[in-house]
Short mmCIF file of C-alpha atoms in Angstrom, two decimals:
data_model
loop_
_atom_site.label_atom_id
_atom_site.label_comp_id
_atom_site.label_asym_id
_atom_site.label_seq_id
_atom_site.Cartn_x
_atom_site.Cartn_y
_atom_site.Cartn_z
CA UNK Y 30 145.80 126.38 35.84
CA UNK Y 31 144.00 124.88 39.04
CA UNK Y 32 145.36 121.83 41.18
CA UNK Y 33 142.99 118.80 41.22
CA UNK Y 34 140.97 118.20 43.58
CA UNK Y 35 141.96 115.17 46.58
CA UNK Y 36 140.06 112.31 45.92
CA UNK Y 37 137.11 112.10 48.82
CA UNK Y 38 138.49 110.19 52.41
CA UNK Y 39 134.93 108.22 52.38
CA UNK Y 40 136.70 105.42 53.16
CA UNK Y 41 138.69 105.50 55.73
CA UNK Y 42 135.58 108.07 57.26
CA UNK Y 43 133.71 104.17 57.09
CA UNK Y 44 136.75 102.76 58.55
CA UNK Y 45 136.64 105.14 60.91
CA UNK Y 46 132.79 104.82 62.01
CA UNK Y 47 133.19 100.72 62.90
CA UNK Y 48 134.74 100.49 66.32
CA UNK Y 49 131.99 103.46 66.69
CA UNK Y 50 129.54 101.28 65.33
CA UNK Y 51 130.66 98.52 68.25
CA UNK Y 52 131.50 100.69 71.02
CA UNK Y 53 127.30 101.27 70.24
CA UNK Y 54 126.39 98.23 69.80
CA UNK Y 55 128.23 97.04 72.83
CA UNK Y 56 127.39 99.26 75.23
CA UNK Y 57 123.40 98.83 74.55
CA UNK Y 58 124.06 94.51 74.70
CA UNK Y 59 125.31 95.60 78.75
CA UNK Y 60 121.68 98.42 78.82
CA UNK Y 61 119.97 95.39 78.12
CA UNK Y 62 121.54 93.49 81.64
CA UNK Y 63 120.83 96.77 83.48
CA UNK Y 64 117.00 95.93 84.38
CA UNK Y 65 118.11 92.81 85.84
CA UNK Y 66 120.95 93.71 87.37
CA UNK Y 67 118.29 95.68 89.82
CA UNK Y 68 115.90 93.63 89.76
CA UNK Y 69 119.42 91.51 91.76
CA UNK Y 70 120.44 94.46 94.29
CA UNK Y 71 116.32 94.64 94.91
CA UNK Y 72 115.73 90.79 95.86
CA UNK Y 73 119.39 91.06 97.73
CA UNK Y 74 117.52 93.29 99.70
CA UNK Y 75 115.59 93.69 102.61
CA UNK Y 76 112.87 92.54 103.33
CA UNK Y 77 113.52 89.09 102.25
CA UNK Y 78 109.38 87.86 101.06
CA UNK Y 79 107.21 87.63 104.39
CA UNK Y 80 105.67 83.88 103.26
CA UNK Y 81 109.17 82.87 102.40
CA UNK Y 82 111.00 83.68 105.14
CA UNK Y 83 107.69 82.16 107.54
CA UNK Y 84 108.73 78.80 105.44
CA UNK Y 85 112.38 79.39 106.28
CA UNK Y 86 111.76 79.89 110.05
CA UNK Y 87 109.63 76.48 110.37
CA UNK Y 88 112.99 75.16 107.95
CA UNK Y 89 115.25 76.46 111.39
CA UNK Y 90 112.35 74.76 113.74
CA UNK Y 91 112.30 71.14 111.64
CA UNK Y 92 115.46 70.38 111.52
CA UNK Y 93 116.32 72.02 115.33
CA UNK Y 94 114.69 68.82 116.17
CA UNK Y 95 111.19 70.19 116.10
CA UNK Y 96 108.58 67.93 114.11
CA UNK Y 97 106.80 69.10 110.78
CA UNK Y 98 103.05 68.91 110.87
CA UNK Y 99 103.29 67.73 114.95
CA UNK Y 100 104.68 70.53 116.46
CA UNK Y 101 105.28 72.43 114.02
CA UNK Y 102 101.75 73.14 111.98
CA UNK Y 103 101.31 74.67 108.18
CA UNK Y 104 99.34 74.60 105.93
CA UNK Y 105 101.86 74.66 102.73
CA UNK Y 106 102.36 70.25 101.30
CA UNK Y 107 106.30 69.21 102.99
CA UNK Y 108 107.85 69.53 99.95
CA UNK Y 109 108.98 73.56 100.80
CA UNK Y 110 109.82 72.41 103.87
CA UNK Y 111 111.78 69.64 101.96
CA UNK Y 112 113.40 72.57 99.68
CA UNK Y 113 113.77 74.43 102.62
CA UNK Y 114 116.41 72.29 104.63
CA UNK Y 115 118.99 73.08 102.09
CA UNK Y 116 119.16 76.26 103.46
CA UNK Y 117 118.72 75.82 107.28
CA UNK Y 118 121.69 73.85 106.70
CA UNK Y 119 123.79 75.79 105.74
CA UNK Y 120 122.79 78.71 108.16
CA UNK Y 121 123.97 75.94 110.70
CA UNK Y 122 126.67 74.69 109.66
CA UNK Y 123 127.36 77.89 107.82
CA UNK Y 124 128.55 81.57 109.09
CA UNK Y 125 125.47 82.40 107.03
CA UNK Y 126 122.09 83.20 108.59
CA UNK Y 127 119.35 81.68 107.40
CA UNK Y 128 118.23 84.75 104.95
CA UNK Y 129 121.85 84.92 102.89
CA UNK Y 130 121.51 81.02 102.81
CA UNK Y 131 117.96 80.74 101.29
CA UNK Y 132 118.78 84.33 98.89
CA UNK Y 133 122.31 81.96 98.29
CA UNK Y 134 120.06 79.05 96.89
CA UNK Y 135 117.35 81.16 95.32
CA UNK Y 136 120.11 82.56 92.56
CA UNK Y 137 121.96 78.79 92.75
CA UNK Y 138 118.61 78.33 91.12
CA UNK Y 139 117.69 81.07 89.35
CA UNK Y 140 121.04 80.62 87.65
CA UNK Y 141 121.28 77.11 86.85
CA UNK Y 142 117.61 77.32 85.45
CA UNK Y 143 119.08 80.63 83.13
CA UNK Y 144 121.44 77.73 82.25
CA UNK Y 145 119.59 75.02 80.80
CA UNK Y 146 117.71 77.47 78.82
CA UNK Y 147 121.01 78.78 77.11
CA UNK Y 148 122.04 75.05 76.59
CA UNK Y 149 119.23 74.91 75.76
CA UNK Y 150 118.40 77.41 73.22
CA UNK Y 151 121.75 77.23 71.80
CA UNK Y 152 121.25 75.48 68.22
CA UNK Y 153 117.74 76.39 68.30
CA UNK Y 154 116.54 77.89 64.66
CA UNK Y 155 116.48 82.20 66.21
CA UNK Y 156 116.40 85.11 64.68
CA UNK Y 157 118.89 88.41 64.67
CA UNK Y 158 116.83 90.45 67.31
CA UNK Y 159 115.09 87.75 68.67
CA UNK Y 160 117.75 85.70 69.82
CA UNK Y 161 119.47 89.46 71.65
CA UNK Y 162 115.55 89.99 73.51
CA UNK Y 163 115.63 86.77 74.82
CA UNK Y 164 119.26 86.72 75.93
CA UNK Y 165 118.09 89.54 77.28
CA UNK Y 166 114.58 88.97 78.90
CA UNK Y 167 115.40 85.70 80.23
CA UNK Y 168 117.68 87.13 83.19
CA UNK Y 169 115.39 89.76 83.58
CA UNK Y 170 112.73 87.26 84.72
CA UNK Y 171 114.16 84.96 87.22
CA UNK Y 172 114.53 88.44 89.44
CA UNK Y 173 111.40 90.14 88.12
CA UNK Y 174 108.73 88.61 91.03
CA UNK Y 175 110.70 91.94 92.95
CA UNK Y 176 109.74 91.26 96.89
CA UNK Y 177 107.28 87.45 96.07
CA UNK Y 178 111.27 86.61 94.77
CA UNK Y 179 111.43 82.65 96.90
CA UNK Y 180 106.98 82.65 96.93
CA UNK Y 181 106.52 79.34 95.47
CA UNK Y 182 105.13 80.98 92.10
CA UNK Y 183 108.27 81.92 91.16
CA UNK Y 184 109.90 79.23 91.82
CA UNK Y 185 107.75 76.85 89.65
CA UNK Y 186 107.30 79.47 87.07
CA UNK Y 187 111.27 79.70 87.48
CA UNK Y 188 111.76 75.90 86.22
CA UNK Y 189 109.03 75.98 84.31
CA UNK Y 190 111.65 78.39 81.00
CA UNK Y 191 113.78 75.46 81.15
CA UNK Y 192 110.86 73.57 80.33
CA UNK Y 193 108.68 75.61 78.16
CA UNK Y 194 112.29 75.29 75.73
CA UNK Y 195 112.40 71.93 76.06
CA UNK Y 196 108.75 72.22 75.57
CA UNK Y 197 109.82 74.57 72.12
CA UNK Y 198 112.80 71.57 71.03
CA UNK Y 199 109.87 69.30 70.94
CA UNK Y 200 107.39 70.68 68.76
CA UNK Y 201 109.71 71.48 66.49
CA UNK Y 202 111.25 68.03 66.48
CA UNK Y 203 114.89 69.14 67.87
CA UNK Y 204 117.22 66.50 69.16
CA UNK Y 205 117.58 67.04 73.24
CA UNK Y 206 120.50 64.99 74.91
CA UNK Y 207 118.84 62.38 77.48
CA UNK Y 208 120.78 63.50 80.24
CA UNK Y 209 119.48 67.06 80.05
CA UNK Y 210 115.52 66.59 78.77
CA UNK Y 211 115.36 64.63 81.61
CA UNK Y 212 117.44 66.77 84.08
CA UNK Y 213 114.66 69.61 82.48
CA UNK Y 214 112.18 67.33 83.23
CA UNK Y 215 113.13 66.56 86.45
CA UNK Y 216 113.27 69.99 87.79
CA UNK Y 217 109.85 70.85 86.00
CA UNK Y 218 108.43 68.45 87.94
CA UNK Y 219 109.46 69.48 91.06
CA UNK Y 220 108.28 73.10 90.85
CA UNK Y 221 104.64 72.28 88.63
CA UNK Y 222 104.21 69.79 92.69
CA UNK Y 223 105.06 72.55 95.16
CA UNK Y 224 101.26 73.39 94.68
CA UNK Y 225 98.41 71.35 93.12
CA UNK Y 226 97.54 74.19 91.27
CA UNK Y 227 100.43 74.26 89.47
CA UNK Y 228 99.84 70.98 87.75
CA UNK Y 229 97.62 72.86 85.40
CA UNK Y 230 100.80 74.08 83.88
CA UNK Y 231 102.30 71.10 82.82
CA UNK Y 232 99.26 70.44 82.09
CA UNK Y 233 98.60 72.87 79.29
CA UNK Y 234 101.82 72.77 77.96
CA UNK Y 235 102.23 69.37 77.17
CA UNK Y 236 98.24 69.37 75.50
CA UNK Y 237 99.96 71.85 73.27
CA UNK Y 238 102.78 69.21 72.48
CA UNK Y 239 100.71 66.65 71.81
CA UNK Y 240 98.71 69.09 69.84
CA UNK Y 241 100.90 69.69 66.96
CA UNK Y 242 103.48 66.32 67.26
CA UNK Y 243 100.42 64.62 67.26
CA UNK Y 244 99.20 61.95 70.00
CA UNK Y 245 101.12 59.08 68.51
CA UNK Y 246 104.97 61.06 68.61
CA UNK Y 247 104.19 62.54 71.65
CA UNK Y 248 103.12 60.06 74.25
CA UNK Y 249 107.16 57.91 73.12
CA UNK Y 250 108.27 60.46 74.70
CA UNK Y 251 109.69 60.26 77.93
CA UNK Y 252 109.15 63.17 79.57
CA UNK Y 253 105.58 63.35 80.52
CA UNK Y 254 106.74 60.53 81.98
CA UNK Y 255 109.72 61.32 84.11
CA UNK Y 256 106.85 63.93 85.10
CA UNK Y 257 104.83 61.72 86.38
CA UNK Y 258 106.90 59.44 88.23
CA UNK Y 259 108.06 61.84 90.25
CA UNK Y 260 104.83 62.83 91.10
CA UNK Y 261 104.36 60.31 91.94
CA UNK Y 262 107.01 59.24 94.18
CA UNK Y 263 105.75 62.36 95.90
CA UNK Y 264 102.17 61.41 96.86
CA UNK Y 265 103.31 58.14 98.06
CA UNK Y 266 105.88 59.30 100.05
CA UNK Y 267 103.60 61.96 102.21
CA UNK Y 268 101.49 59.68 104.01
CA UNK Y 269 104.96 57.58 104.74
CA UNK Y 270 107.09 60.42 105.56
CA UNK Y 271 103.92 62.70 106.58
CA UNK Y 272 101.38 60.76 108.38
CA UNK Y 273 100.01 63.99 110.19
CA UNK Y 274 100.07 66.43 107.65
CA UNK Y 275 96.78 63.83 105.80
CA UNK Y 276 95.35 62.95 108.85
CA UNK Y 277 95.04 66.00 110.74
CA UNK Y 278 96.57 69.11 109.50
CA UNK Y 279 94.66 68.45 105.36
CA UNK Y 280 90.85 68.93 107.56
CA UNK Y 281 92.33 71.59 109.48
CA UNK Y 282 92.92 73.16 106.28
CA UNK Y 283 90.14 72.22 104.40
CA UNK Y 284 87.38 73.41 107.42
CA UNK Y 285 88.81 77.04 108.90
CA UNK Y 286 91.76 78.00 106.46
CA UNK Y 287 90.56 78.09 103.05
CA UNK Y 288 87.75 80.84 103.26
CA UNK Y 289 90.31 83.19 104.98
CA UNK Y 290 90.66 86.29 103.20
CA UNK Y 291 89.58 84.52 99.81
CA UNK Y 292 86.58 86.03 97.03
CA UNK Y 293 84.03 85.35 94.63
CA UNK Y 294 85.59 83.91 91.67
CA UNK Y 295 84.50 86.73 89.07
CA UNK Y 296 85.53 89.56 91.39
CA UNK Y 297 89.08 88.67 91.69
CA UNK Y 298 89.36 89.03 88.54
CA UNK Y 299 88.69 92.60 88.97
CA UNK Y 300 91.48 93.34 91.88
CA UNK Y 301 94.30 95.29 89.66
CA UNK Y 302 97.22 92.52 90.17
CA UNK Y 303 94.42 89.64 88.06
CA UNK Y 304 92.94 92.55 86.78
CA UNK Y 305 95.93 93.72 84.73
CA UNK Y 306 96.86 89.67 83.91
CA UNK Y 307 94.35 89.25 82.00
CA UNK Y 308 94.44 91.63 80.08
CA UNK Y 309 97.58 90.99 79.42
CA UNK Y 310 96.97 87.72 78.22
CA UNK Y 311 93.84 88.68 76.77
CA UNK Y 312 96.44 90.08 74.48
CA UNK Y 313 99.46 88.21 73.83
CA UNK Y 314 97.66 84.74 73.88
CA UNK Y 315 95.37 85.54 70.09
CA UNK Y 316 99.02 85.83 68.48
CA UNK Y 317 100.87 83.42 70.97
CA UNK Y 318 99.19 80.12 70.52
CA UNK Y 319 97.99 80.75 66.57
CA UNK Y 320 99.77 78.11 64.27
CA UNK Y 321 102.99 80.36 62.85
CA UNK Y 322 104.08 81.69 66.35
CA UNK Y 323 106.42 79.25 66.91
CA UNK Y 324 107.13 76.01 68.90
CA UNK Y 325 108.48 78.66 71.86
CA UNK Y 326 105.73 80.99 71.57
CA UNK Y 327 103.13 77.91 71.97
CA UNK Y 328 104.98 76.15 75.23
CA UNK Y 329 105.44 79.53 77.05
CA UNK Y 330 100.75 80.88 76.12
CA UNK Y 331 100.52 77.62 77.43
CA UNK Y 332 102.50 77.45 80.64
CA UNK Y 333 101.19 81.62 80.53
CA UNK Y 334 97.60 80.42 80.56
CA UNK Y 335 98.19 77.03 83.27
CA UNK Y 336 99.69 80.64 85.64
CA UNK Y 337 96.54 82.25 85.02
CA UNK Y 338 94.12 79.03 85.34
CA UNK Y 339 96.64 78.58 88.93
CA UNK Y 340 95.90 82.31 90.49
CA UNK Y 341 92.37 82.04 89.73
CA UNK Y 342 91.19 79.30 91.72
CA UNK Y 343 93.11 80.31 94.59
CA UNK Y 344 90.75 83.18 94.64
CA UNK Y 345 92.92 85.82 96.38
CA UNK Y 346 94.85 87.25 93.06
CA UNK Y 347 97.70 88.05 95.60
CA UNK Y 348 100.32 89.79 93.72
CA UNK Y 349 102.88 86.74 94.49
CA UNK Y 350 99.89 84.45 92.50
CA UNK Y 351 100.05 86.84 89.43
CA UNK Y 352 104.05 86.63 89.15
CA UNK Y 353 104.56 83.59 87.14
CA UNK Y 354 102.08 85.33 84.41
CA UNK Y 355 104.58 88.38 84.24
CA UNK Y 356 107.59 86.37 83.80
CA UNK Y 357 106.87 83.80 81.05
CA UNK Y 358 103.80 86.44 80.23
CA UNK Y 359 106.48 88.56 79.59
CA UNK Y 360 109.00 86.57 77.75
CA UNK Y 361 106.38 85.95 75.33
CA UNK Y 362 105.97 89.37 74.70
CA UNK Y 363 109.01 90.44 74.39
CA UNK Y 364 109.56 87.15 71.35
CA UNK Y 365 106.20 88.04 70.01
CA UNK Y 366 107.49 91.64 69.42
CA UNK Y 367 111.48 89.66 68.16
CA UNK Y 368 109.53 87.74 65.25
CA UNK Y 369 108.11 90.71 64.74
CA UNK Y 370 111.09 92.59 63.77
CA UNK Y 371 112.86 89.42 61.58
CA UNK Y 372 110.31 89.73 59.51
CA UNK Y 373 109.86 93.27 59.37
CA UNK Y 374 113.83 93.83 58.59
CA UNK Y 375 116.20 93.21 56.07
CA UNK Y 376 119.22 91.09 58.04
CA UNK Y 377 121.43 93.82 57.83
CA UNK Y 378 118.80 95.90 59.67
CA UNK Y 379 117.79 93.31 62.54
CA UNK Y 380 121.75 92.15 63.39
CA UNK Y 381 121.81 97.00 63.86
CA UNK Y 382 118.50 97.36 65.90
CA UNK Y 383 118.82 94.01 67.83
CA UNK Y 384 120.87 94.97 70.53
CA UNK Y 385 118.62 98.50 70.83
CA UNK Y 386 115.84 96.39 71.10
CA UNK Y 387 117.07 94.13 73.31
CA UNK Y 388 117.48 97.16 75.81
CA UNK Y 389 114.27 98.37 74.96
CA UNK Y 390 112.44 94.71 75.38
CA UNK Y 391 114.46 95.04 79.33
CA UNK Y 392 113.71 98.04 79.74
CA UNK Y 393 109.94 97.50 79.27
CA UNK Y 394 108.99 94.38 81.28
CA UNK Y 395 110.87 96.82 84.02
CA UNK Y 396 108.54 99.18 83.58
CA UNK Y 397 105.65 97.05 83.33
CA UNK Y 398 106.82 95.30 87.04
CA UNK Y 399 106.99 98.23 88.87
CA UNK Y 400 104.04 100.29 87.77
CA UNK Y 401 102.95 98.44 91.22
CA UNK Y 402 104.90 100.22 93.19
CA UNK Y 403 105.80 96.59 95.36
CA UNK Y 404 109.55 96.90 94.04
CA UNK Y 405 112.15 98.56 94.32
CA UNK Y 406 110.19 100.90 96.14
CA UNK Y 407 109.49 98.74 99.91
CA UNK Y 408 113.17 97.77 99.39
CA UNK Y 409 114.49 101.42 99.10
CA UNK Y 410 111.71 102.10 102.41
CA UNK Y 411 112.45 99.17 104.49
CA UNK Y 412 113.93 100.88 107.64
CA UNK Y 413 110.88 103.06 107.69
CA UNK Y 414 108.78 100.88 106.96
CA UNK Y 415 106.65 98.84 109.82
CA UNK Y 416 108.84 95.90 109.12
CA UNK Y 417 111.57 97.52 108.83
CA UNK Y 418 110.93 99.31 112.12
CA UNK Y 419 109.98 96.63 113.75
CA UNK Y 420 112.98 94.52 112.61
CA UNK Y 421 114.95 97.36 114.66
CA UNK Y 422 113.09 97.18 117.61
CA UNK Y 423 113.62 92.96 117.62
CA UNK Y 424 116.85 93.12 116.73
CA UNK Y 425 117.66 94.54 120.09
CA UNK Y 426 114.84 93.68 122.88
CA UNK Y 427 114.75 90.05 121.55
CA UNK Y 428 118.09 89.40 119.47
CA UNK Y 429 118.55 85.95 118.56
CA UNK Y 430 115.54 84.99 121.31
CA UNK Y 431 112.31 82.36 121.43
CA UNK Y 432 109.43 84.57 121.94
CA UNK Y 433 105.72 84.01 121.43
CA UNK Y 434 103.77 85.37 118.16
CA UNK Y 435 100.26 85.56 119.28
CA UNK Y 436 99.03 87.93 115.94
CA UNK Y 437 97.30 86.65 112.32
CA UNK Y 438 99.88 88.44 110.70
CA UNK Y 439 102.85 86.34 109.41
CA UNK Y 440 103.64 89.86 107.40
CA UNK Y 441 105.44 91.71 109.00
CA UNK Y 442 106.68 89.78 111.52
CA UNK Y 443 108.51 87.77 109.04
CA UNK Y 444 111.16 89.01 107.94
CA UNK Y 445 111.13 90.53 111.37
CA UNK Y 446 111.87 87.40 113.47
CA UNK Y 447 114.78 85.70 111.16
CA UNK Y 448 116.43 89.46 110.73
CA UNK Y 449 116.48 89.62 114.56
CA UNK Y 450 118.28 85.58 114.62
CA UNK Y 451 115.08 85.50 117.01
CA UNK Y 452 112.16 81.86 116.79
CA UNK Y 453 108.64 81.83 117.35
CA UNK Y 454 107.34 79.31 119.76
CA UNK Y 455 103.96 78.91 118.67
CA UNK Y 456 102.77 76.07 116.35
CA UNK Y 457 101.26 77.30 113.82
CA UNK Y 458 103.27 80.31 111.55
CA UNK Y 459 100.38 82.50 113.59
CA UNK Y 460 96.93 82.64 114.52
CA UNK Y 461 95.01 81.39 111.64
CA UNK Y 462 93.64 78.48 112.79
CA UNK Y 463 91.43 80.61 115.67
CA UNK Y 464 90.67 82.99 113.17
CA UNK Y 465 89.33 80.61 110.65
CA UNK Y 466 87.86 78.64 115.03
CA UNK Y 467 85.89 82.81 115.63
CA UNK Y 468 85.40 83.35 111.81
CA UNK Y 469 81.35 83.38 113.28
CA UNK Y 470 80.08 84.58 116.24
CA UNK Y 471 79.58 81.47 118.89
CA UNK Y 472 76.33 80.90 119.16
CA UNK Y 473 75.82 81.76 122.27
CA UNK Y 474 76.83 84.84 122.34
CA UNK Y 475 79.71 84.97 124.45
CA UNK Y 476 83.04 86.09 123.58
CA UNK Y 477 84.80 82.99 123.94
CA UNK Y 478 83.93 79.26 124.39
CA UNK Y 479 84.47 77.28 127.36
CA UNK Y 480 86.80 74.49 127.14
CA UNK Y 481 84.55 72.67 127.26
CA UNK Y 482 82.34 74.47 124.00
CA UNK Y 483 85.32 73.84 122.22
CA UNK Y 484 85.95 71.81 118.34
CA UNK Y 485 88.89 69.33 118.75
CA UNK Y 486 91.10 72.29 116.60
CA UNK Y 487 90.24 74.72 118.94
CA UNK Y 488 90.97 73.16 122.51
CA UNK Y 489 94.02 72.41 120.47
CA UNK Y 490 95.21 75.68 120.16
CA UNK Y 491 93.84 76.88 124.19
CA UNK Y 492 95.79 73.86 125.18
CA UNK Y 493 99.34 73.25 123.20
CA UNK Y 494 99.93 77.61 123.60
CA UNK Y 495 99.13 77.52 127.60
CA UNK Y 496 100.97 74.22 127.98
CA UNK Y 497 104.24 75.29 125.39
CA UNK Y 498 104.46 78.64 127.11
CA UNK Y 499 104.39 77.05 130.09
CA UNK Y 500 106.47 74.31 130.36
CA UNK Y 501 109.53 76.76 128.73
CA UNK Y 502 108.93 79.76 128.88
CA UNK Y 503 110.25 82.89 126.38
CA UNK Y 504 112.15 85.48 126.26
CA UNK Y 505 109.55 87.93 125.08
CA UNK Y 506 105.52 87.84 124.25
CA UNK Y 507 104.19 90.15 120.57
CA UNK Y 508 101.29 90.56 121.02
CA UNK Y 509 98.82 92.76 117.93
CA UNK Y 510 96.72 95.04 118.53
CA UNK Y 511 93.83 93.55 115.62
CA UNK Y 512 92.88 90.53 116.53
CA UNK Y 513 92.21 89.99 113.17
CA UNK Y 514 88.88 88.34 114.23
CA UNK Y 515 85.22 89.20 114.65
CA UNK Y 516 83.93 91.73 117.37
CA UNK Y 517 81.27 89.39 119.36
CA UNK Y 518 80.42 91.52 121.52
CA UNK Y 519 83.38 92.77 122.54
CA UNK Y 520 87.20 92.48 121.10
CA UNK Y 521 88.92 89.70 120.81
CA UNK Y 522 91.84 90.25 123.01
CA UNK Y 523 94.24 86.83 123.02
CA UNK Y 524 96.10 87.84 126.64
CA UNK Y 525 92.38 87.42 128.11
CA UNK Y 526 91.43 84.30 126.76
CA UNK Y 527 94.65 82.35 126.97
CA UNK Y 528 94.63 83.65 130.43
CA UNK Y 529 91.59 81.28 131.46
CA UNK Y 530 94.06 78.35 131.03
CA UNK Y 531 95.60 78.14 134.94
CA UNK Y 532 98.74 77.23 132.86
CA UNK Y 533 98.82 80.34 130.97
CA UNK Y 534 97.88 82.52 133.35
CA UNK Y 535 100.98 81.47 136.72
CA UNK Y 536 103.02 81.83 133.42
CA UNK Y 537 101.71 85.11 132.15
CA UNK Y 538 102.77 86.57 135.38
CA UNK Y 539 106.11 86.91 135.19
CA UNK Y 540 106.42 89.25 131.78
CA UNK Y 541 106.18 93.26 131.72
CA UNK Y 542 105.75 95.47 129.41
CA UNK Y 543 108.65 96.45 127.62
CA UNK Y 544 106.52 98.81 124.31
CA UNK Y 545 104.68 99.30 121.78
CA UNK Y 546 105.02 99.83 118.26
CA UNK Y 547 103.25 99.97 115.00
CA UNK Y 548 100.70 98.20 116.70
CA UNK Y 549 102.58 94.69 118.28
CA UNK Y 550 103.34 95.15 121.77
CA UNK Y 551 105.86 93.41 123.06
CA UNK Y 552 106.04 91.92 126.87
CA UNK Y 553 109.39 90.57 128.29
CA UNK Y 554 109.51 87.97 130.74
CA UNK Y 555 111.75 89.03 134.63
CA UNK Y 556 114.22 87.70 135.13
#
């Protein structure tokens, strides 16, 4: 008689499979953060964004004793320079250089906003997939701007993320601790105050809160009034603390700066980055702003729309202008997909799928962000780029020195100056004011206007460059071959132009050309 077969061992196999599933989930949860880690390495790698580097350079000159808007003339409102005083001070008081100090401050801001988002989401009702996806996408969104990390648009969107989560709580009627609520409101108000255009983001989010909650409850909320108080204090402080900005700089901006590099309002929508952002929002907004989408989707959709409006009215369509749309819209896209998955899957299926879907959402946003070739390719190839070669040259020939910069370019002069620990002696970041003055040829057909023919703005540049150059001759002068000024009976030559001033001409005789690289000529002072 045959012996009976042993009982099946399905139960032990099931027990053995649990550790395997747990390991799989841990690996997927870690994989969801890999894109954020890669972008973090990208934003810490050179080059620092050129505009960010130029603002930092001005802040370091300000803290060294030069006067903002009197000795340092720039179109940017004062808040971004005030904020850059912190890394400038850290660089002057610690072994960190300016770039390292700025990166430390920017990462601290990103970390603070990540923590605020986590605090505000802690007791929110979220689906299993939604919680996993948001947990992966929010830290990625904070660094996904890549090369544009540190731009005012990116700082604004960074501050807007916890503000949107707070707006979602307000829409859904959730109570929030007073300190947390007011802290997020002040942080967001500072972010939106960096540019007047950014107020569109706050306006549309507050309008969404008002529509969803009703005017009576929305107007009793302290958040919009706290933000308005911050903006009023900032506006009141400008004429008191920075009178030259309104009295001297703003008229120059209106007359000479706004038309430089701009495009028509419809043509800008056809640029690569604005065109992609437009299509992106056309798909997302009908889903994000519908009634059943939830408070967070509504807030993110309103914020992304405001970011689009802020980018559009600037008529340039540059990558950093659309970065907030990528940051806010990317989180919105992942949120909508996650909520659909939570509805479509049973709880057990959602629990199993959540880590994989979070990793997939993070990978999707990262791939969408790198489609244009900005990051990480610019960072990987930095040493072999124009900026990398100019940086190496200035480090070798003018490390830690003062330079007169005669060029219309911001990039690659910045961040090359920052990495060479060099300081510009020019009162503007570049020759934008001279570009604006000569955007059309002189009426008499001559290449240059005579001093008595010059406007006050042109004579200011002509006089101050010559006088500053003669009073404290810098160690070197960096001049571009491309003046960025239209041909008017001949090419505009910066040395020829300023040498008509006797102080400049006398001082210029003490310099000799050291070399040329990437269209830039470097002249060193004869010691």
